[in-house]
Amino acid sequence: MIDIHCHILPGIDDGAKDMVEALALINLAVEDGVKRIVVTPHLHLGRFDNHLPVIESSFSALQQEVDKANISVELAYAAEVRLDSEILSLLASQKLPLYGRYNNQQFMLLEFPHSHIPAGSDILVKHLLKKNITPVIAHPERNRDLLKSPTKIKTFVDLGCWFQVTASSITGGFGEECQALALHYIEQDLIQIIASDAHNLKRRPPMLSAARSKITELFGEDKAQQLFYDNPYNITASLFER
Ligand SMILES: [Fe+2]
């Protein structure tokens, strides 16, 4: 499996606190069957100002420690970018961490606030699409607007966004409502990616295999292969070539 959404870089967001925890998270992911990880620290302007140079230096420290510990895993980096019109200037100055290139598009993990979908979100999404960047909207099943009105996702589906569901939503870790919405969207073929969104060892660990089993049981092996391997592989493969 491949995990393309997790907060493993130590000390730069609300994920791993330090290098010890970062390595423990990676070991846990590897034990669970993950071979490739794209770390995605929050880039939330004013709170976590993790633009590209910050992430690059933190990543190279982590890579060194992983090499030293001889852990068999491939690592790359992007970011979970919080919706904010200011991200367009980071994009212009090439400081916005993106996923890779696939089908002439670049992909970007985009986070809405959990409370709602802000007015004008579709305008920002259109700007990104015009620049050949396809947003991958993080965990729509946890957004309160979408929990109330699931069809509101349609605006972003019609624009061509991709969507990432969080593995523990599938197994009930965020409650029944999130679980039901996640499965409903998957059944409607609206979701392209499942990832861990891991933050720590106890409450939000980097586990995918339980969710993968559940998806296989409910929707079949082909669907599980798409969500846990093919789609995440395709949009991040070019990150592993640099
Ligand atoms: Fe996240």
XYZ file of C-alpha atoms in Angstrom, residues 48-217:
170
model
C 1.825 26.214 10.323
C 3.857 28.194 7.774
C 5.287 25.100 6.161
C 6.123 26.252 2.684
C 8.525 24.293 0.530
C 11.936 25.252 2.018
C 10.765 24.381 5.579
C 9.441 20.994 4.481
C 12.519 20.191 2.403
C 14.925 20.662 5.284
C 12.767 18.720 7.749
C 12.339 15.946 5.188
C 16.042 15.539 4.544
C 16.680 15.136 8.303
C 13.990 12.441 8.462
C 15.328 10.647 5.390
C 18.797 10.511 6.957
C 17.446 8.911 10.131
C 15.359 6.404 8.141
C 18.459 5.453 6.152
C 20.494 5.115 9.346
C 17.835 2.875 10.908
C 17.721 0.853 7.689
C 13.927 0.942 7.423
C 12.660 -0.464 4.171
C 10.335 2.277 2.951
C 10.337 4.897 0.198
C 9.627 8.454 1.303
C 8.654 11.659 -0.450
C 6.973 14.888 0.605
C 4.117 17.214 -0.301
C 1.761 19.131 2.043
C -1.836 19.346 3.163
C -2.679 22.839 2.009
C -5.347 24.726 3.920
C -7.751 26.639 1.695
C -6.616 30.274 1.606
C -6.433 32.731 -1.281
C -2.811 33.485 -0.256
C -1.741 30.069 -1.522
C -1.871 31.448 -5.053
C 1.092 33.714 -4.315
C 3.012 30.764 -2.830
C 2.213 28.883 -6.006
C 3.523 31.772 -8.115
C 6.791 31.802 -6.156
C 7.072 27.999 -6.408
C 6.906 27.524 -2.656
C 3.728 25.459 -2.665
C 4.399 21.763 -2.030
C 2.393 19.660 -4.483
C 1.903 16.003 -5.279
C 3.345 14.785 -8.577
C 2.353 15.123 -12.211
C -0.046 12.706 -13.890
C -2.013 13.027 -17.143
C -0.678 16.568 -17.687
C -1.989 17.686 -14.309
C -0.280 18.368 -11.016
C -2.207 17.344 -7.923
C -2.466 19.124 -4.574
C -3.880 17.938 -1.249
C -6.388 20.646 -0.276
C -8.015 20.960 3.128
C -11.248 22.810 3.912
C -12.027 23.834 7.492
C -13.915 20.982 9.235
C -16.733 23.321 10.206
C -17.873 24.333 6.731
C -17.056 24.930 3.082
C -16.132 28.631 2.894
C -17.867 30.811 0.323
C -15.606 31.249 -2.686
C -13.931 27.834 -2.328
C -15.068 26.966 -5.836
C -13.408 30.128 -7.189
C -10.055 29.170 -5.682
C -10.453 25.641 -7.033
C -11.127 27.078 -10.501
C -7.934 29.188 -10.276
C -5.927 26.078 -9.431
C -7.518 24.067 -12.240
C -6.700 26.852 -14.702
C -3.064 26.357 -13.719
C -3.418 22.604 -14.365
C -3.491 21.754 -10.674
C -6.171 19.269 -9.648
C -7.108 19.602 -5.975
C -7.411 16.370 -4.000
C -9.887 17.400 -1.311
C -8.953 15.868 2.048
C -11.505 13.897 4.089
C -14.819 15.294 2.749
C -16.602 12.784 5.022
C -15.501 14.817 8.069
C -16.742 18.210 6.847
C -19.815 19.388 8.756
C -21.445 21.063 5.748
C -21.140 17.832 3.778
C -22.348 15.724 6.718
C -25.493 17.886 6.742
C -25.880 18.107 2.949
C -23.878 15.370 1.211
C -24.864 16.549 -2.281
C -22.911 19.806 -1.755
C -19.877 17.812 -2.864
C -21.269 17.942 -6.406
C -19.890 21.447 -7.093
C -16.360 20.114 -6.615
C -17.011 16.807 -8.376
C -18.294 18.689 -11.422
C -15.219 20.944 -11.439
C -13.008 17.815 -11.618
C -11.606 17.603 -8.076
C -10.388 14.329 -6.606
C -11.260 13.274 -3.064
C -9.360 11.474 -0.293
C -11.193 9.612 2.467
C -9.419 8.868 5.759
C -8.872 5.172 6.519
C -10.150 5.344 10.080
C -13.422 6.915 8.869
C -14.049 3.612 7.059
C -13.528 1.608 10.227
C -15.653 3.904 12.406
C -12.888 5.830 14.190
C -14.611 9.192 13.581
C -18.107 7.919 14.429
C -21.028 6.439 12.552
C -21.973 9.539 10.602
C -18.511 9.975 9.066
C -18.348 6.265 8.340
C -21.726 6.286 6.588
C -20.831 9.344 4.505
C -17.450 7.897 3.515
C -19.056 4.647 2.365
C -21.859 6.517 0.588
C -19.352 8.591 -1.412
C -17.294 5.485 -2.248
C -20.417 3.676 -3.401
C -21.152 6.636 -5.684
C -17.631 6.371 -7.131
C -16.692 9.875 -5.984
C -13.558 8.923 -4.020
C -10.160 8.270 -5.630
C -7.863 7.819 -2.616
C -7.840 6.431 0.911
C -4.987 7.497 3.201
C -4.241 7.405 6.924
C -3.991 11.113 7.860
C -1.847 9.753 10.704
C -0.829 12.231 13.421
C 0.374 10.079 16.318
C 0.775 6.531 17.600
C -2.287 6.188 19.769
C -5.310 8.094 18.541
C -4.435 8.577 14.878
C -1.944 5.891 13.838
C -0.741 5.242 10.282
C -2.870 2.165 9.668
C -4.484 1.264 6.359
C -4.919 -2.519 6.340
C -8.146 -2.703 8.379
C -9.824 -0.154 6.099
C -8.513 -1.995 3.051
C -10.090 -5.254 4.250
C -13.400 -3.515 4.810
C -13.364 -1.911 1.349
C -12.503 -5.276 -0.244
C -15.360 -6.922 1.616
